[in-house]
N, CA and C atoms as an extended XYZ file, in Angstrom:
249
Properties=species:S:1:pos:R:3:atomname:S:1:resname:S:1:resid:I:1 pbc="F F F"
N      -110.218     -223.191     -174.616 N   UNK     1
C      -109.708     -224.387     -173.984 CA  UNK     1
C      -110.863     -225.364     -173.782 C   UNK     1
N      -110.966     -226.628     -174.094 N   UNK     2
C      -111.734     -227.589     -173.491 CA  UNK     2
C      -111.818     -228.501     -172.527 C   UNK     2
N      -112.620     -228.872     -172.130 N   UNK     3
C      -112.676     -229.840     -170.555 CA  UNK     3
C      -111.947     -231.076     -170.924 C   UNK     3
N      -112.296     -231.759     -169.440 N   UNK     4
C      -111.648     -233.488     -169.611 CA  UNK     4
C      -112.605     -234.063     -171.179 C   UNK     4
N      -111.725     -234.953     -171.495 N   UNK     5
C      -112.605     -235.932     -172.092 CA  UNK     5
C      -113.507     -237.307     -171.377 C   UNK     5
N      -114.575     -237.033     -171.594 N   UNK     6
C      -115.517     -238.349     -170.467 CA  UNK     6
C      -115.645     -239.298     -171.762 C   UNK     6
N      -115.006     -240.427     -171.322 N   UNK     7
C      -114.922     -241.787     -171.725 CA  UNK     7
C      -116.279     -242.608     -171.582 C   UNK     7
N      -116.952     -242.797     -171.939 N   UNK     8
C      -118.268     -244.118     -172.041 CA  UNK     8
C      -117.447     -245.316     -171.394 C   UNK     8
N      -117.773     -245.643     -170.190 N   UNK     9
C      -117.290     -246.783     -169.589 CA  UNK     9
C      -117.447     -248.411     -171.117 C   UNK     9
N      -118.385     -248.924     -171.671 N   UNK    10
C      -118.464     -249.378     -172.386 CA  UNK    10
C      -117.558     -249.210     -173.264 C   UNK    10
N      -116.660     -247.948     -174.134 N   UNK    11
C      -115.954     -247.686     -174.705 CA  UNK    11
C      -114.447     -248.087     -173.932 C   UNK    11
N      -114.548     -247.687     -172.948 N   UNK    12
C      -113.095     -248.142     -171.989 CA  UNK    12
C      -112.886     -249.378     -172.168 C   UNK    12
N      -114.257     -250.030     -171.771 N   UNK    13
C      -113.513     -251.790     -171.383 CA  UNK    13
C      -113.452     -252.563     -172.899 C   UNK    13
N      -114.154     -251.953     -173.648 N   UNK    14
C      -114.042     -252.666     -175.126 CA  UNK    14
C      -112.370     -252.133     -175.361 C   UNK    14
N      -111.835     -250.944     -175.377 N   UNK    15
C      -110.407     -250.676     -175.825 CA  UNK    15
C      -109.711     -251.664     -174.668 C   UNK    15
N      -110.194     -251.803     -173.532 N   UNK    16
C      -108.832     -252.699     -172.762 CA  UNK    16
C      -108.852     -253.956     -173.138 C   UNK    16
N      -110.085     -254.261     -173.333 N   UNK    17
C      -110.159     -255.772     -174.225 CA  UNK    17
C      -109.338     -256.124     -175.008 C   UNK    17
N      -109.461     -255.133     -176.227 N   UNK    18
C      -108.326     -255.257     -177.197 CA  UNK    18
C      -107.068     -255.076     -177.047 C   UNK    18
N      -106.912     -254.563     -176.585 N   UNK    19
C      -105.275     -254.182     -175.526 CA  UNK    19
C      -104.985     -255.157     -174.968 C   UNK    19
N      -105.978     -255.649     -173.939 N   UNK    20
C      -105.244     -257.070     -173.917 CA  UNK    20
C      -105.030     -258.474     -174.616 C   UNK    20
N      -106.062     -257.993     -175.486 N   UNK    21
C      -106.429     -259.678     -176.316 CA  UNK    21
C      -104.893     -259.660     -177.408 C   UNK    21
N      -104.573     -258.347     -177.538 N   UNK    22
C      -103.521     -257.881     -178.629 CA  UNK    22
C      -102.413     -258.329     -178.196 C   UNK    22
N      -101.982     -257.686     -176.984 N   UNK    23
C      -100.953     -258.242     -176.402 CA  UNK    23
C      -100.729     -259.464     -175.858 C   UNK    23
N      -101.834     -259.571     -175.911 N   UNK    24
C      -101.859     -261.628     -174.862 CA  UNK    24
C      -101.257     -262.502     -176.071 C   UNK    24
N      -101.729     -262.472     -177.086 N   UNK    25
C      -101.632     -262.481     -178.359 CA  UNK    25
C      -100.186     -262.638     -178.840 C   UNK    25
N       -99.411     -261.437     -178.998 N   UNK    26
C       -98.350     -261.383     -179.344 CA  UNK    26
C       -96.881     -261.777     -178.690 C   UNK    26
N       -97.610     -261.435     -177.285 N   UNK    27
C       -96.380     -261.652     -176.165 CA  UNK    27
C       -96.266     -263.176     -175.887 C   UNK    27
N       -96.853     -263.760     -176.152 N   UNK    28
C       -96.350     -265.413     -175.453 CA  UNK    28
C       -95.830     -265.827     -177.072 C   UNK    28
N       -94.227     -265.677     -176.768 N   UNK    29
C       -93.266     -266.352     -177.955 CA  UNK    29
C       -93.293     -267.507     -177.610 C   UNK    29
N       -93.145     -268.394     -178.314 N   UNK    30
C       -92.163     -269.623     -178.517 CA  UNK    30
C       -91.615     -269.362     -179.833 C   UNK    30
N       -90.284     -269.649     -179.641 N   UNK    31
C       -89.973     -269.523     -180.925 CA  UNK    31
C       -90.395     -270.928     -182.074 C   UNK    31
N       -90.196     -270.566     -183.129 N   UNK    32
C       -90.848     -271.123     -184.346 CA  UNK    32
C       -92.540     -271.006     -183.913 C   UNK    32
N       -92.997     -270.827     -183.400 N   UNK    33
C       -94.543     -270.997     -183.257 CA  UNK    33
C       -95.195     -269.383     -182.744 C   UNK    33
N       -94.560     -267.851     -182.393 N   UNK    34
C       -95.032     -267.150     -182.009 CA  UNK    34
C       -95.881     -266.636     -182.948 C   UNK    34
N       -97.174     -266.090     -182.773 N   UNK    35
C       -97.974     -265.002     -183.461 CA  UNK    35
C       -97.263     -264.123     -184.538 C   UNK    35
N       -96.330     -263.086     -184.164 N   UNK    36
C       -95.683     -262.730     -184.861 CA  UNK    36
C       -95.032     -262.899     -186.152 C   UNK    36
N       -94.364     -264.466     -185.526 N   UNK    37
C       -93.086     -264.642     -186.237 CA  UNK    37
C       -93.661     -265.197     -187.558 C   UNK    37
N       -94.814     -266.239     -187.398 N   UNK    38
C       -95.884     -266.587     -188.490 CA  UNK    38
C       -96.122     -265.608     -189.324 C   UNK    38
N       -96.781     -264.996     -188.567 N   UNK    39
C       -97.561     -263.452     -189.571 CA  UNK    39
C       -96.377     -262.808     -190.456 C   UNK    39
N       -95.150     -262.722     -189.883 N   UNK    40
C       -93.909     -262.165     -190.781 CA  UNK    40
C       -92.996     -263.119     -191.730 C   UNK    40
N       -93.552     -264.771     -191.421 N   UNK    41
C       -93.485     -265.511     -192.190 CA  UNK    41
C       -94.227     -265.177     -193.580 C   UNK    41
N       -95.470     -265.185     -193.169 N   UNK    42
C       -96.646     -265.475     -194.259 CA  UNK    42
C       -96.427     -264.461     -195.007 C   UNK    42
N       -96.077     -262.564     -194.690 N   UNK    43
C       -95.856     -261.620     -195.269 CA  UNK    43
C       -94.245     -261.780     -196.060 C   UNK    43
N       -93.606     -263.011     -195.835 N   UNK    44
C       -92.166     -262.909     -196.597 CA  UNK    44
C       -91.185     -261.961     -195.686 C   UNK    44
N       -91.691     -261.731     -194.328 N   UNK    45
C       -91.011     -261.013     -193.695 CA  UNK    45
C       -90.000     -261.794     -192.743 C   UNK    45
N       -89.898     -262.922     -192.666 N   UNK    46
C       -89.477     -263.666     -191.559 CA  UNK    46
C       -87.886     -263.292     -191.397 C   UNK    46
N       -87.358     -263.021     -192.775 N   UNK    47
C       -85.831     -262.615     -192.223 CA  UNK    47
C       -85.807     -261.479     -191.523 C   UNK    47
N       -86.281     -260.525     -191.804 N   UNK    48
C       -85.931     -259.447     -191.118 CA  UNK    48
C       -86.665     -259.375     -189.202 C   UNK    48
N       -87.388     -260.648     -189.557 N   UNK    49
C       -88.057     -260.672     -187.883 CA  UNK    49
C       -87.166     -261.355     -187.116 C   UNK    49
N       -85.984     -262.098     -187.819 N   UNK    50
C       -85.158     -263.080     -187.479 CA  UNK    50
C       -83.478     -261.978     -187.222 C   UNK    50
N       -84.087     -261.255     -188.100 N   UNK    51
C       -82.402     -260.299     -188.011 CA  UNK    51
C       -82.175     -259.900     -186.508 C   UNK    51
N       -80.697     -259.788     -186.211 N   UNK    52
C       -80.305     -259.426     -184.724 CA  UNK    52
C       -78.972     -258.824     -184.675 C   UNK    52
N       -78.829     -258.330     -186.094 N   UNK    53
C       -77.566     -257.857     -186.241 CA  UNK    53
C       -77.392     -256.491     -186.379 C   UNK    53
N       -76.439     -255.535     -186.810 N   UNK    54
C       -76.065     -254.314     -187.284 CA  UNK    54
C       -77.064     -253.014     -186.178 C   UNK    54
N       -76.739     -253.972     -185.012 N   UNK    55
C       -77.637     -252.810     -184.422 CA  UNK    55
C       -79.454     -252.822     -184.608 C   UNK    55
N       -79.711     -253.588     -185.008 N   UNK    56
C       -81.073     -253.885     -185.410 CA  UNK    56
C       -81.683     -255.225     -184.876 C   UNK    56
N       -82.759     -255.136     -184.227 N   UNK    57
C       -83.468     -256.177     -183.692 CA  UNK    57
C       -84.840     -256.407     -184.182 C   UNK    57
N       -84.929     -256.853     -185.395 N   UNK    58
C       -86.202     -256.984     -186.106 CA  UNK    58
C       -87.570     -257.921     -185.368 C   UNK    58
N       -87.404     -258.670     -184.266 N   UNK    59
C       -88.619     -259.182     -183.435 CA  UNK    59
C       -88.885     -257.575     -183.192 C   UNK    59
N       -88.420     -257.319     -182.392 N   UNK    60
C       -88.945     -256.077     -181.351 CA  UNK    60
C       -88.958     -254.836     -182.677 C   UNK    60
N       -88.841     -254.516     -183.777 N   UNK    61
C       -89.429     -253.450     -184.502 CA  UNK    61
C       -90.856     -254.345     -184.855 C   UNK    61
N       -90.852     -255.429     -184.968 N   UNK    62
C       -91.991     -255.945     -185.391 CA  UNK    62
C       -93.254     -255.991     -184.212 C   UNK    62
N       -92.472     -256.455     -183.097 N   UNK    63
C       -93.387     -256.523     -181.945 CA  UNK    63
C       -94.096     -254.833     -181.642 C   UNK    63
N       -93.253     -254.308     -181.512 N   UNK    64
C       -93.615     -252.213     -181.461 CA  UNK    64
C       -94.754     -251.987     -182.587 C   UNK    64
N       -94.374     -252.249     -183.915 N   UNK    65
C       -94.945     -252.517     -184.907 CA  UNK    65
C       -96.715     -252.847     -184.236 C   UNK    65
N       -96.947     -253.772     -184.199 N   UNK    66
C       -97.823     -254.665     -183.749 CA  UNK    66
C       -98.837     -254.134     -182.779 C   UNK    66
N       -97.817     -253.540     -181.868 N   UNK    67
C       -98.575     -252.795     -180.154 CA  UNK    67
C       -99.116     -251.552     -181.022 C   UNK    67
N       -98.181     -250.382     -181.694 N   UNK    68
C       -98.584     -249.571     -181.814 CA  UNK    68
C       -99.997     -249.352     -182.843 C   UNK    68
N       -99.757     -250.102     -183.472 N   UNK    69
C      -101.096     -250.666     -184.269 CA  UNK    69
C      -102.090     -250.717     -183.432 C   UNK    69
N      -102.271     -251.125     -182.785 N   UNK    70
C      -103.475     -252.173     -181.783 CA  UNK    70
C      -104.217     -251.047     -181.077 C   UNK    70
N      -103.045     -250.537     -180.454 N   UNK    71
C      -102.930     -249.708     -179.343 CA  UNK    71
C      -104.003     -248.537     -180.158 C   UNK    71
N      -103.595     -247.680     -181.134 N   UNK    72
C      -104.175     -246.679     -182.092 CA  UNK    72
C      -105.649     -247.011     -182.613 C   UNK    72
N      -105.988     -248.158     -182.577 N   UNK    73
C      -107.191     -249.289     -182.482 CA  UNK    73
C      -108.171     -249.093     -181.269 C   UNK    73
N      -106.966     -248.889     -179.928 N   UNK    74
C      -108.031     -249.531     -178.481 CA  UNK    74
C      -107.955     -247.883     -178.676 C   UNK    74
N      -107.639     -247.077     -178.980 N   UNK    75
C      -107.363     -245.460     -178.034 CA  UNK    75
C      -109.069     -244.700     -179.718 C   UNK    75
N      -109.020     -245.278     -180.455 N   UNK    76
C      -110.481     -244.749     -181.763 CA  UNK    76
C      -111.539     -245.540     -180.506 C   UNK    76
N      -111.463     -246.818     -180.187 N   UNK    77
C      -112.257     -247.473     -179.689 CA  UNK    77
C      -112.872     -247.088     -178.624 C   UNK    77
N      -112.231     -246.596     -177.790 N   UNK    78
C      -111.987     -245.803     -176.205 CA  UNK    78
C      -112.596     -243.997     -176.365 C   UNK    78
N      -112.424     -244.064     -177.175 N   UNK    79
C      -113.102     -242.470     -177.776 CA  UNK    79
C      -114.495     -242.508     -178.525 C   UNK    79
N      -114.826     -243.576     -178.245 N   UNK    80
C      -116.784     -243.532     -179.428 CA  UNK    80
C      -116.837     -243.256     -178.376 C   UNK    80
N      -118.161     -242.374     -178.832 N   UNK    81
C      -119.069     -241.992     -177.561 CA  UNK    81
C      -118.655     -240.986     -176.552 C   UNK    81
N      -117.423     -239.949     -176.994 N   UNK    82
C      -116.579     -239.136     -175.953 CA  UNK    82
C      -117.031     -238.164     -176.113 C   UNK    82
N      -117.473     -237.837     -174.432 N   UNK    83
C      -118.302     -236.284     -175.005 CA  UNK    83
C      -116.954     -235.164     -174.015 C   UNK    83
């Protein structure tokens, strides 16, 4: 069995950084102008970010999309240096 994992304070606040810069980022919609909706423009994705039908809400698979990315980003980031 192994102990806690000790986090490098430096490693912490660099992953919350990104955590928040990510989400600060993504979360303030306006529509036609959000972060997102661009980026799924530019990828040819915009219909399906626009879809809201059949049970499917393509902002929010895109937005999840997005966090969980980031997130998997701040949590490598948050671990340099973990003894």
């Amino acid at each position: 069995m192994t102990g806690p994992i000790r986090v490098h304070p430096a490693a912490a606040a660099a992953a919350l950084a990104v955590s928040f810069g990510t989400h600060y980022a993504a979360d303030r919609r306006v529509p036609g102008e959000g972060l997102l909706e661009r980026l799924a423009d530019k990828m040819g994705k915009g219909g399906f970010y626009c879809l809201a039908d059949f049970g499917i809400n393509g902002a929010f698979h895109v937005d999840s999309s997005w966090h969980h990315g980031w997130e998997t980003v701040a949590a490598l980031i948050a671990t340099t240096k973990a003894g």
